[in-house]
Amino acid sequence: MKSKDILIVLAHPDDCELKCYGTLRKYLDAGYTANLLLLCGGENGIALSDQNNFGDLKILDSLRVKETNDALKKVNMTIETLSHSDGNLVVSRELIVDIEKRVKKY
């Protein structure tokens, strides 16, 4: 049987859990292999509306990625994080090349 792979490309840690976990679970239950590509580390994980209350608080991107790994540890999938700046993600040649490399890899 041919392997069935999916690649989920999202901006931040926790996007998978919050935005597409149900769909991911459906594909995993159907025998697919999942690979998650996070474009940013999530270091600006405070909502812009809350930054007035918390100031310019930064969260370690390693902590945000660890939280995602912990949340998805029972899900058999690879998780890869790129190093694009959280909150400053723009469509650029660099971003497209980074994503294309991973699409070819998976």
PDB file of N, CA and C in Angstrom:
ATOM      1  N   MET A   1       0.838  -1.181   0.000  1.00  0.00           N
ATOM      2  CA  MET A   1       0.000   0.000   0.000  1.00  0.00           C
ATOM      3  C   MET A   1       0.883   1.244   0.000  1.00  0.00           C
ATOM      4  N   LYS A   2       0.544   2.185  -0.810  1.00  0.00           N
ATOM      5  CA  LYS A   2       1.299   3.430  -0.908  1.00  0.00           C
ATOM      6  C   LYS A   2       1.021   4.308   0.312  1.00  0.00           C
ATOM      7  N   SER A   3       2.075   4.910   0.846  1.00  0.00           N
ATOM      8  CA  SER A   3       1.941   5.797   1.989  1.00  0.00           C
ATOM      9  C   SER A   3       1.163   7.043   1.597  1.00  0.00           C
ATOM     10  N   LYS A   4       0.308   7.477   2.491  1.00  0.00           N
ATOM     11  CA  LYS A   4      -0.454   8.702   2.268  1.00  0.00           C
ATOM     12  C   LYS A   4       0.035   9.745   3.262  1.00  0.00           C
ATOM     13  N   ASP A   5       0.586  10.817   2.743  1.00  0.00           N
ATOM     14  CA  ASP A   5       1.140  11.872   3.588  1.00  0.00           C
ATOM     15  C   ASP A   5       0.359  13.164   3.413  1.00  0.00           C
ATOM     16  N   ILE A   6       0.260  13.909   4.512  1.00  0.00           N
ATOM     17  CA  ILE A   6      -0.275  15.270   4.429  1.00  0.00           C
ATOM     18  C   ILE A   6       0.739  16.206   5.084  1.00  0.00           C
ATOM     19  N   LEU A   7       0.819  17.404   4.562  1.00  0.00           N
ATOM     20  CA  LEU A   7       1.663  18.446   5.127  1.00  0.00           C
ATOM     21  C   LEU A   7       0.761  19.599   5.536  1.00  0.00           C
ATOM     22  N   ILE A   8       0.815  19.936   6.809  1.00  0.00           N
ATOM     23  CA  ILE A   8       0.018  21.033   7.351  1.00  0.00           C
ATOM     24  C   ILE A   8       0.970  22.214   7.533  1.00  0.00           C
ATOM     25  N   VAL A   9       0.693  23.312   6.868  1.00  0.00           N
ATOM     26  CA  VAL A   9       1.539  24.502   6.962  1.00  0.00           C
ATOM     27  C   VAL A   9       0.756  25.574   7.707  1.00  0.00           C
ATOM     28  N   LEU A  10       1.286  25.965   8.863  1.00  0.00           N
ATOM     29  CA  LEU A  10       0.613  26.957   9.702  1.00  0.00           C
ATOM     30  C   LEU A  10       1.626  27.980  10.196  1.00  0.00           C
ATOM     31  N   ALA A  11       1.138  29.125  10.601  1.00  0.00           N
ATOM     32  CA  ALA A  11       2.034  30.196  11.030  1.00  0.00           C
ATOM     33  C   ALA A  11       2.623  29.958  12.414  1.00  0.00           C
ATOM     34  N   HIS A  12       1.803  29.543  13.381  1.00  0.00           N
ATOM     35  CA  HIS A  12       2.235  29.566  14.784  1.00  0.00           C
ATOM     36  C   HIS A  12       2.029  28.236  15.496  1.00  0.00           C
ATOM     37  N   PRO A  13       2.825  28.020  16.557  1.00  0.00           N
ATOM     38  CA  PRO A  13       2.500  26.925  17.464  1.00  0.00           C
ATOM     39  C   PRO A  13       1.095  27.192  18.019  1.00  0.00           C
ATOM     40  N   ASP A  14       0.348  26.208  18.227  1.00  0.00           N
ATOM     41  CA  ASP A  14      -1.043  26.150  18.713  1.00  0.00           C
ATOM     42  C   ASP A  14      -2.073  26.337  17.609  1.00  0.00           C
ATOM     43  N   ASP A  15      -1.667  26.741  16.409  1.00  0.00           N
ATOM     44  CA  ASP A  15      -2.635  26.870  15.316  1.00  0.00           C
ATOM     45  C   ASP A  15      -3.241  25.518  14.950  1.00  0.00           C
ATOM     46  N   CYS A  16      -2.444  24.479  14.986  1.00  0.00           N
ATOM     47  CA  CYS A  16      -2.943  23.151  14.628  1.00  0.00           C
ATOM     48  C   CYS A  16      -4.017  22.706  15.614  1.00  0.00           C
ATOM     49  N   GLU A  17      -3.728  22.853  16.899  1.00  0.00           N
ATOM     50  CA  GLU A  17      -4.684  22.432  17.911  1.00  0.00           C
ATOM     51  C   GLU A  17      -5.972  23.249  17.851  1.00  0.00           C
ATOM     52  N   LEU A  18      -5.836  24.540  17.555  1.00  0.00           N
ATOM     53  CA  LEU A  18      -6.993  25.423  17.577  1.00  0.00           C
ATOM     54  C   LEU A  18      -7.770  25.471  16.263  1.00  0.00           C
ATOM     55  N   LYS A  19      -7.100  25.252  15.152  1.00  0.00           N
ATOM     56  CA  LYS A  19      -7.745  25.502  13.863  1.00  0.00           C
ATOM     57  C   LYS A  19      -8.069  24.264  13.045  1.00  0.00           C
ATOM     58  N   CYS A  20      -7.309  23.186  13.211  1.00  0.00           N
ATOM     59  CA  CYS A  20      -7.564  22.068  12.304  1.00  0.00           C
ATOM     60  C   CYS A  20      -7.385  20.694  12.930  1.00  0.00           C
ATOM     61  N   TYR A  21      -7.444  20.599  14.253  1.00  0.00           N
ATOM     62  CA  TYR A  21      -7.195  19.308  14.893  1.00  0.00           C
ATOM     63  C   TYR A  21      -8.229  18.255  14.489  1.00  0.00           C
ATOM     64  N   GLY A  22      -9.478  18.630  14.377  1.00  0.00           N
ATOM     65  CA  GLY A  22     -10.520  17.675  13.983  1.00  0.00           C
ATOM     66  C   GLY A  22     -10.256  17.095  12.604  1.00  0.00           C
ATOM     67  N   THR A  23      -9.882  17.940  11.670  1.00  0.00           N
ATOM     68  CA  THR A  23      -9.561  17.478  10.317  1.00  0.00           C
ATOM     69  C   THR A  23      -8.313  16.602  10.338  1.00  0.00           C
ATOM     70  N   LEU A  24      -7.300  17.020  11.085  1.00  0.00           N
ATOM     71  CA  LEU A  24      -6.080  16.225  11.223  1.00  0.00           C
ATOM     72  C   LEU A  24      -6.415  14.840  11.760  1.00  0.00           C
ATOM     73  N   ARG A  25      -7.223  14.768  12.818  1.00  0.00           N
ATOM     74  CA  ARG A  25      -7.588  13.492  13.427  1.00  0.00           C
ATOM     75  C   ARG A  25      -8.304  12.594  12.415  1.00  0.00           C
ATOM     76  N   LYS A  26      -9.167  13.190  11.604  1.00  0.00           N
ATOM     77  CA  LYS A  26      -9.899  12.433  10.584  1.00  0.00           C
ATOM     78  C   LYS A  26      -8.926  11.759   9.615  1.00  0.00           C
ATOM     79  N   TYR A  27      -7.918  12.510   9.153  1.00  0.00           N
ATOM     80  CA  TYR A  27      -6.943  11.953   8.217  1.00  0.00           C
ATOM     81  C   TYR A  27      -6.047  10.910   8.878  1.00  0.00           C
ATOM     82  N   LEU A  28      -5.631  11.157  10.102  1.00  0.00           N
ATOM     83  CA  LEU A  28      -4.807  10.175  10.809  1.00  0.00           C
ATOM     84  C   LEU A  28      -5.576   8.871  11.005  1.00  0.00           C
ATOM     85  N   ASP A  29      -6.842   8.971  11.371  1.00  0.00           N
ATOM     86  CA  ASP A  29      -7.673   7.780  11.556  1.00  0.00           C
ATOM     87  C   ASP A  29      -7.881   7.019  10.250  1.00  0.00           C
ATOM     88  N   ALA A  30      -7.759   7.722   9.114  1.00  0.00           N
ATOM     89  CA  ALA A  30      -7.902   7.087   7.804  1.00  0.00           C
ATOM     90  C   ALA A  30      -6.573   6.522   7.288  1.00  0.00           C
ATOM     91  N   GLY A  31      -5.512   6.611   8.110  1.00  0.00           N
ATOM     92  CA  GLY A  31      -4.240   6.002   7.737  1.00  0.00           C
ATOM     93  C   GLY A  31      -3.205   6.937   7.144  1.00  0.00           C
ATOM     94  N   TYR A  32      -3.462   8.216   7.154  1.00  0.00           N
ATOM     95  CA  TYR A  32      -2.491   9.172   6.631  1.00  0.00           C
ATOM     96  C   TYR A  32      -1.368   9.405   7.635  1.00  0.00           C
ATOM     97  N   THR A  33      -0.221   9.831   7.137  1.00  0.00           N
ATOM     98  CA  THR A  33       0.893  10.279   7.954  1.00  0.00           C
ATOM     99  C   THR A  33       0.899  11.798   7.906  1.00  0.00           C
ATOM    100  N   ALA A  34       1.018  12.424   9.070  1.00  0.00           N
ATOM    101  CA  ALA A  34       0.941  13.885   9.124  1.00  0.00           C
ATOM    102  C   ALA A  34       2.298  14.497   9.427  1.00  0.00           C
ATOM    103  N   ASN A  35       2.547  15.628   8.810  1.00  0.00           N
ATOM    104  CA  ASN A  35       3.745  16.426   9.016  1.00  0.00           C
ATOM    105  C   ASN A  35       3.295  17.868   9.202  1.00  0.00           C
ATOM    106  N   LEU A  36       3.725  18.479  10.305  1.00  0.00           N
ATOM    107  CA  LEU A  36       3.337  19.850  10.615  1.00  0.00           C
ATOM    108  C   LEU A  36       4.534  20.771  10.402  1.00  0.00           C
ATOM    109  N   LEU A  37       4.328  21.813   9.625  1.00  0.00           N
ATOM    110  CA  LEU A  37       5.354  22.817   9.379  1.00  0.00           C
ATOM    111  C   LEU A  37       4.873  24.138   9.964  1.00  0.00           C
ATOM    112  N   LEU A  38       5.581  24.621  10.995  1.00  0.00           N
ATOM    113  CA  LEU A  38       5.265  25.897  11.620  1.00  0.00           C
ATOM    114  C   LEU A  38       6.228  26.942  11.076  1.00  0.00           C
ATOM    115  N   LEU A  39       5.697  28.037  10.597  1.00  0.00           N
ATOM    116  CA  LEU A  39       6.531  29.059   9.974  1.00  0.00           C
ATOM    117  C   LEU A  39       7.233  29.947  10.992  1.00  0.00           C
ATOM    118  N   CYS A  40       6.629  30.125  12.168  1.00  0.00           N
ATOM    119  CA  CYS A  40       7.177  30.983  13.216  1.00  0.00           C
ATOM    120  C   CYS A  40       7.228  30.208  14.528  1.00  0.00           C
ATOM    121  N   GLY A  41       8.024  30.714  15.449  1.00  0.00           N
ATOM    122  CA  GLY A  41       8.111  30.096  16.760  1.00  0.00           C
ATOM    123  C   GLY A  41       7.054  30.573  17.745  1.00  0.00           C
ATOM    124  N   GLY A  42       6.303  31.602  17.392  1.00  0.00           N
ATOM    125  CA  GLY A  42       5.229  32.083  18.258  1.00  0.00           C
ATOM    126  C   GLY A  42       5.685  32.957  19.408  1.00  0.00           C
ATOM    127  N   GLU A  43       6.836  33.590  19.268  1.00  0.00           N
ATOM    128  CA  GLU A  43       7.387  34.391  20.362  1.00  0.00           C
ATOM    129  C   GLU A  43       6.548  35.622  20.709  1.00  0.00           C
ATOM    130  N   ASN A  44       5.667  36.029  19.818  1.00  0.00           N
ATOM    131  CA  ASN A  44       4.772  37.156  20.096  1.00  0.00           C
ATOM    132  C   ASN A  44       3.380  36.646  20.439  1.00  0.00           C
ATOM    133  N   GLY A  45       3.309  35.595  21.235  1.00  0.00           N
ATOM    134  CA  GLY A  45       2.060  34.890  21.497  1.00  0.00           C
ATOM    135  C   GLY A  45       1.048  35.606  22.360  1.00  0.00           C
ATOM    136  N   ILE A  46       1.155  36.886  22.491  1.00  0.00           N
ATOM    137  CA  ILE A  46       0.173  37.694  23.218  1.00  0.00           C
ATOM    138  C   ILE A  46      -0.640  38.452  22.171  1.00  0.00           C
ATOM    139  N   ALA A  47      -1.951  38.381  22.283  1.00  0.00           N
ATOM    140  CA  ALA A  47      -2.814  39.089  21.334  1.00  0.00           C
ATOM    141  C   ALA A  47      -2.483  40.579  21.332  1.00  0.00           C
ATOM    142  N   LEU A  48      -2.531  41.184  20.167  1.00  0.00           N
ATOM    143  CA  LEU A  48      -2.225  42.611  20.067  1.00  0.00           C
ATOM    144  C   LEU A  48      -3.105  43.429  20.998  1.00  0.00           C
ATOM    145  N   SER A  49      -4.361  43.037  21.164  1.00  0.00           N
ATOM    146  CA  SER A  49      -5.272  43.774  22.055  1.00  0.00           C
ATOM    147  C   SER A  49      -4.857  43.657  23.520  1.00  0.00           C
ATOM    148  N   ASP A  50      -4.119  42.600  23.874  1.00  0.00           N
ATOM    149  CA  ASP A  50      -3.669  42.422  25.252  1.00  0.00           C
ATOM    150  C   ASP A  50      -2.300  43.038  25.519  1.00  0.00           C
ATOM    151  N   GLN A  51      -1.595  43.444  24.490  1.00  0.00           N
ATOM    152  CA  GLN A  51      -0.258  43.987  24.701  1.00  0.00           C
ATOM    153  C   GLN A  51      -0.280  45.282  25.490  1.00  0.00           C
ATOM    154  N   ASN A  52      -1.391  46.017  25.456  1.00  0.00           N
ATOM    155  CA  ASN A  52      -1.501  47.219  26.281  1.00  0.00           C
ATOM    156  C   ASN A  52      -1.441  46.856  27.759  1.00  0.00           C
ATOM    157  N   ASN A  53      -2.020  45.709  28.110  1.00  0.00           N
ATOM    158  CA  ASN A  53      -2.035  45.268  29.509  1.00  0.00           C
ATOM    159  C   ASN A  53      -0.715  44.634  29.928  1.00  0.00           C
ATOM    160  N   PHE A  54      -0.046  43.967  29.012  1.00  0.00           N
ATOM    161  CA  PHE A  54       1.159  43.214  29.345  1.00  0.00           C
ATOM    162  C   PHE A  54       2.442  43.859  28.846  1.00  0.00           C
ATOM    163  N   GLY A  55       2.336  44.942  28.120  1.00  0.00           N
ATOM    164  CA  GLY A  55       3.522  45.584  27.566  1.00  0.00           C
ATOM    165  C   GLY A  55       4.088  44.766  26.417  1.00  0.00           C
ATOM    166  N   ASP A  56       5.338  44.934  26.166  1.00  0.00           N
ATOM    167  CA  ASP A  56       5.990  44.256  25.038  1.00  0.00           C
ATOM    168  C   ASP A  56       6.528  42.892  25.487  1.00  0.00           C
ATOM    169  N   LEU A  57       5.655  42.101  26.081  1.00  0.00           N
ATOM    170  CA  LEU A  57       6.033  40.792  26.604  1.00  0.00           C
ATOM    171  C   LEU A  57       6.308  39.816  25.470  1.00  0.00           C
ATOM    172  N   LYS A  58       7.430  39.151  25.559  1.00  0.00           N
ATOM    173  CA  LYS A  58       7.793  38.122  24.582  1.00  0.00           C
ATOM    174  C   LYS A  58       7.757  36.773  25.288  1.00  0.00           C
ATOM    175  N   ILE A  59       7.374  35.762  24.564  1.00  0.00           N
ATOM    176  CA  ILE A  59       7.387  34.401  25.065  1.00  0.00           C
ATOM    177  C   ILE A  59       8.476  33.670  24.303  1.00  0.00           C
ATOM    178  N   LEU A  60       9.270  32.893  24.983  1.00  0.00           N
ATOM    179  CA  LEU A  60      10.313  32.145  24.286  1.00  0.00           C
ATOM    180  C   LEU A  60       9.694  31.239  23.233  1.00  0.00           C
ATOM    181  N   ASP A  61      10.207  31.337  22.005  1.00  0.00           N
ATOM    182  CA  ASP A  61       9.658  30.488  20.957  1.00  0.00           C
ATOM    183  C   ASP A  61       9.859  29.010  21.280  1.00  0.00           C
ATOM    184  N   SER A  62      10.923  28.678  22.006  1.00  0.00           N
ATOM    185  CA  SER A  62      11.145  27.282  22.383  1.00  0.00           C
ATOM    186  C   SER A  62      10.034  26.785  23.310  1.00  0.00           C
ATOM    187  N   LEU A  63       9.503  27.679  24.158  1.00  0.00           N
ATOM    188  CA  LEU A  63       8.390  27.308  25.032  1.00  0.00           C
ATOM    189  C   LEU A  63       7.125  27.067  24.226  1.00  0.00           C
ATOM    190  N   ARG A  64       6.840  27.934  23.278  1.00  0.00           N
ATOM    191  CA  ARG A  64       5.639  27.774  22.446  1.00  0.00           C
ATOM    192  C   ARG A  64       5.710  26.486  21.635  1.00  0.00           C
ATOM    193  N   VAL A  65       6.874  26.180  21.070  1.00  0.00           N
ATOM    194  CA  VAL A  65       7.036  24.953  20.287  1.00  0.00           C
ATOM    195  C   VAL A  65       6.916  23.734  21.198  1.00  0.00           C
ATOM    196  N   LYS A  66       7.486  23.814  22.414  1.00  0.00           N
ATOM    197  CA  LYS A  66       7.366  22.708  23.370  1.00  0.00           C
ATOM    198  C   LYS A  66       5.904  22.471  23.718  1.00  0.00           C
ATOM    199  N   GLU A  67       5.133  23.527  23.914  1.00  0.00           N
ATOM    200  CA  GLU A  67       3.710  23.373  24.213  1.00  0.00           C
ATOM    201  C   GLU A  67       2.985  22.640  23.088  1.00  0.00           C
ATOM    202  N   THR A  68       3.310  22.967  21.848  1.00  0.00           N
ATOM    203  CA  THR A  68       2.694  22.282  20.712  1.00  0.00           C
ATOM    204  C   THR A  68       3.123  20.825  20.667  1.00  0.00           C
ATOM    205  N   ASN A  69       4.415  20.574  20.880  1.00  0.00           N
ATOM    206  CA  ASN A  69       4.885  19.183  20.913  1.00  0.00           C
ATOM    207  C   ASN A  69       4.178  18.397  22.017  1.00  0.00           C
ATOM    208  N   ASP A  70       4.025  19.006  23.182  1.00  0.00           N
ATOM    209  CA  ASP A  70       3.342  18.337  24.290  1.00  0.00           C
ATOM    210  C   ASP A  70       1.870  18.070  23.956  1.00  0.00           C
ATOM    211  N   ALA A  71       1.217  19.054  23.356  1.00  0.00           N
ATOM    212  CA  ALA A  71      -0.197  18.905  23.022  1.00  0.00           C
ATOM    213  C   ALA A  71      -0.423  17.819  21.976  1.00  0.00           C
ATOM    214  N   LEU A  72       0.553  17.641  21.085  1.00  0.00           N
ATOM    215  CA  LEU A  72       0.393  16.682  19.989  1.00  0.00           C
ATOM    216  C   LEU A  72       1.222  15.415  20.184  1.00  0.00           C
ATOM    217  N   LYS A  73       1.744  15.175  21.395  1.00  0.00           N
ATOM    218  CA  LYS A  73       2.658  14.048  21.587  1.00  0.00           C
ATOM    219  C   LYS A  73       1.992  12.690  21.362  1.00  0.00           C
ATOM    220  N   LYS A  74       0.696  12.605  21.528  1.00  0.00           N
ATOM    221  CA  LYS A  74       0.001  11.339  21.276  1.00  0.00           C
ATOM    222  C   LYS A  74      -0.416  11.183  19.825  1.00  0.00           C
ATOM    223  N   VAL A  75      -0.146  12.205  19.042  1.00  0.00           N
ATOM    224  CA  VAL A  75      -0.449  12.168  17.608  1.00  0.00           C
ATOM    225  C   VAL A  75       0.851  11.833  16.889  1.00  0.00           C
ATOM    226  N   ASN A  76       0.825  10.805  16.088  1.00  0.00           N
ATOM    227  CA  ASN A  76       2.033  10.376  15.390  1.00  0.00           C
ATOM    228  C   ASN A  76       2.286  11.283  14.188  1.00  0.00           C
ATOM    229  N   MET A  77       3.089  12.312  14.407  1.00  0.00           N
ATOM    230  CA  MET A  77       3.387  13.250  13.324  1.00  0.00           C
ATOM    231  C   MET A  77       4.721  13.923  13.581  1.00  0.00           C
ATOM    232  N   THR A  78       5.353  14.387  12.504  1.00  0.00           N
ATOM    233  CA  THR A  78       6.567  15.173  12.647  1.00  0.00           C
ATOM    234  C   THR A  78       6.169  16.646  12.776  1.00  0.00           C
ATOM    235  N   ILE A  79       6.965  17.380  13.530  1.00  0.00           N
ATOM    236  CA  ILE A  79       6.732  18.816  13.689  1.00  0.00           C
ATOM    237  C   ILE A  79       8.052  19.515  13.412  1.00  0.00           C
ATOM    238  N   GLU A  80       8.024  20.428  12.440  1.00  0.00           N
ATOM    239  CA  GLU A  80       9.219  21.193  12.084  1.00  0.00           C
ATOM    240  C   GLU A  80       8.885  22.678  12.187  1.00  0.00           C
ATOM    241  N   THR A  81       9.798  23.440  12.769  1.00  0.00           N
ATOM    242  CA  THR A  81       9.577  24.879  12.927  1.00  0.00           C
ATOM    243  C   THR A  81      10.640  25.648  12.163  1.00  0.00           C
ATOM    244  N   LEU A  82      10.194  26.589  11.337  1.00  0.00           N
ATOM    245  CA  LEU A  82      11.112  27.493  10.644  1.00  0.00           C
ATOM    246  C   LEU A  82      11.368  28.690  11.552  1.00  0.00           C
ATOM    247  N   SER A  83      12.248  29.554  11.158  1.00  0.00           N
ATOM    248  CA  SER A  83      12.658  30.645  12.047  1.00  0.00           C
ATOM    249  C   SER A  83      12.212  32.021  11.555  1.00  0.00           C
ATOM    250  N   HIS A  84      11.069  32.076  10.896  1.00  0.00           N
ATOM    251  CA  HIS A  84      10.562  33.378  10.469  1.00  0.00           C
ATOM    252  C   HIS A  84      10.040  34.141  11.689  1.00  0.00           C
ATOM    253  N   SER A  85      10.113  35.438  11.639  1.00  0.00           N
ATOM    254  CA  SER A  85       9.750  36.290  12.766  1.00  0.00           C
ATOM    255  C   SER A  85       8.232  36.329  12.961  1.00  0.00           C
ATOM    256  N   ASP A  86       7.798  35.992  14.164  1.00  0.00           N
ATOM    257  CA  ASP A  86       6.382  36.009  14.500  1.00  0.00           C
ATOM    258  C   ASP A  86       5.864  37.449  14.507  1.00  0.00           C
ATOM    259  N   GLY A  87       4.760  37.657  13.850  1.00  0.00           N
ATOM    260  CA  GLY A  87       4.164  38.989  13.775  1.00  0.00           C
ATOM    261  C   GLY A  87       4.646  39.794  12.588  1.00  0.00           C
ATOM    262  N   ASN A  88       5.671  39.306  11.910  1.00  0.00           N
ATOM    263  CA  ASN A  88       6.220  40.008  10.746  1.00  0.00           C
ATOM    264  C   ASN A  88       6.246  39.124   9.508  1.00  0.00           C
ATOM    265  N   LEU A  89       5.432  38.096   9.510  1.00  0.00           N
ATOM    266  CA  LEU A  89       5.416  37.148   8.404  1.00  0.00           C
ATOM    267  C   LEU A  89       4.760  37.789   7.180  1.00  0.00           C
ATOM    268  N   VAL A  90       5.511  37.830   6.092  1.00  0.00           N
ATOM    269  CA  VAL A  90       4.990  38.365   4.839  1.00  0.00           C
ATOM    270  C   VAL A  90       5.359  37.393   3.722  1.00  0.00           C
ATOM    271  N   VAL A  91       4.521  37.384   2.712  1.00  0.00           N
ATOM    272  CA  VAL A  91       4.826  36.541   1.562  1.00  0.00           C
ATOM    273  C   VAL A  91       6.067  37.117   0.886  1.00  0.00           C
ATOM    274  N   SER A  92       7.091  36.298   0.819  1.00  0.00           N
ATOM    275  CA  SER A  92       8.353  36.725   0.224  1.00  0.00           C
ATOM    276  C   SER A  92       8.969  35.531  -0.493  1.00  0.00           C
ATOM    277  N   ARG A  93       9.963  35.811  -1.275  1.00  0.00           N
ATOM    278  CA  ARG A  93      10.677  34.737  -1.970  1.00  0.00           C
ATOM    279  C   ARG A  93      11.274  33.744  -0.966  1.00  0.00           C
ATOM    280  N   GLU A  94      11.850  34.267   0.110  1.00  0.00           N
ATOM    281  CA  GLU A  94      12.456  33.417   1.142  1.00  0.00           C
ATOM    282  C   GLU A  94      11.413  32.467   1.754  1.00  0.00           C
ATOM    283  N   LEU A  95      10.254  32.994   2.082  1.00  0.00           N
ATOM    284  CA  LEU A  95       9.192  32.176   2.666  1.00  0.00           C
ATOM    285  C   LEU A  95       8.734  31.104   1.677  1.00  0.00           C
ATOM    286  N   ILE A  96       8.521  31.489   0.442  1.00  0.00           N
ATOM    287  CA  ILE A  96       8.072  30.531  -0.573  1.00  0.00           C
ATOM    288  C   ILE A  96       9.100  29.431  -0.777  1.00  0.00           C
ATOM    289  N   VAL A  97      10.376  29.787  -0.842  1.00  0.00           N
ATOM    290  CA  VAL A  97      11.445  28.791  -1.012  1.00  0.00           C
ATOM    291  C   VAL A  97      11.469  27.839   0.184  1.00  0.00           C
ATOM    292  N   ASP A  98      11.339  28.377   1.400  1.00  0.00           N
ATOM    293  CA  ASP A  98      11.325  27.535   2.593  1.00  0.00           C
ATOM    294  C   ASP A  98      10.179  26.522   2.548  1.00  0.00           C
ATOM    295  N   ILE A  99       8.997  26.978   2.170  1.00  0.00           N
ATOM    296  CA  ILE A  99       7.840  26.078   2.101  1.00  0.00           C
ATOM    297  C   ILE A  99       8.020  25.063   0.976  1.00  0.00           C
ATOM    298  N   GLU A 100       8.490  25.512  -0.189  1.00  0.00           N
ATOM    299  CA  GLU A 100       8.702  24.590  -1.316  1.00  0.00           C
ATOM    300  C   GLU A 100       9.687  23.477  -0.959  1.00  0.00           C
ATOM    301  N   LYS A 101      10.751  23.801  -0.234  1.00  0.00           N
ATOM    302  CA  LYS A 101      11.713  22.791   0.185  1.00  0.00           C
ATOM    303  C   LYS A 101      11.038  21.710   1.009  1.00  0.00           C
ATOM    304  N   ARG A 102      10.161  22.117   1.913  1.00  0.00           N
ATOM    305  CA  ARG A 102       9.488  21.140   2.770  1.00  0.00           C
ATOM    306  C   ARG A 102       8.460  20.335   1.993  1.00  0.00           C
ATOM    307  N   VAL A 103       7.771  20.961   1.051  1.00  0.00           N
ATOM    308  CA  VAL A 103       6.808  20.217   0.225  1.00  0.00           C
ATOM    309  C   VAL A 103       7.543  19.104  -0.523  1.00  0.00           C
ATOM    310  N   LYS A 104       8.698  19.415  -1.088  1.00  0.00           N
ATOM    311  CA  LYS A 104       9.494  18.402  -1.797  1.00  0.00           C
ATOM    312  C   LYS A 104       9.977  17.314  -0.834  1.00  0.00           C
ATOM    313  N   LYS A 105      10.364  17.710   0.365  1.00  0.00           N
ATOM    314  CA  LYS A 105      10.866  16.770   1.371  1.00  0.00           C
ATOM    315  C   LYS A 105       9.790  15.771   1.761  1.00  0.00           C
ATOM    316  N   TYR A 106       8.596  16.258   1.981  1.00  0.00           N
ATOM    317  CA  TYR A 106       7.515  15.378   2.434  1.00  0.00           C
ATOM    318  C   TYR A 106       6.754  14.770   1.274  1.00  0.00           C
TER     319      TYR A 106
END
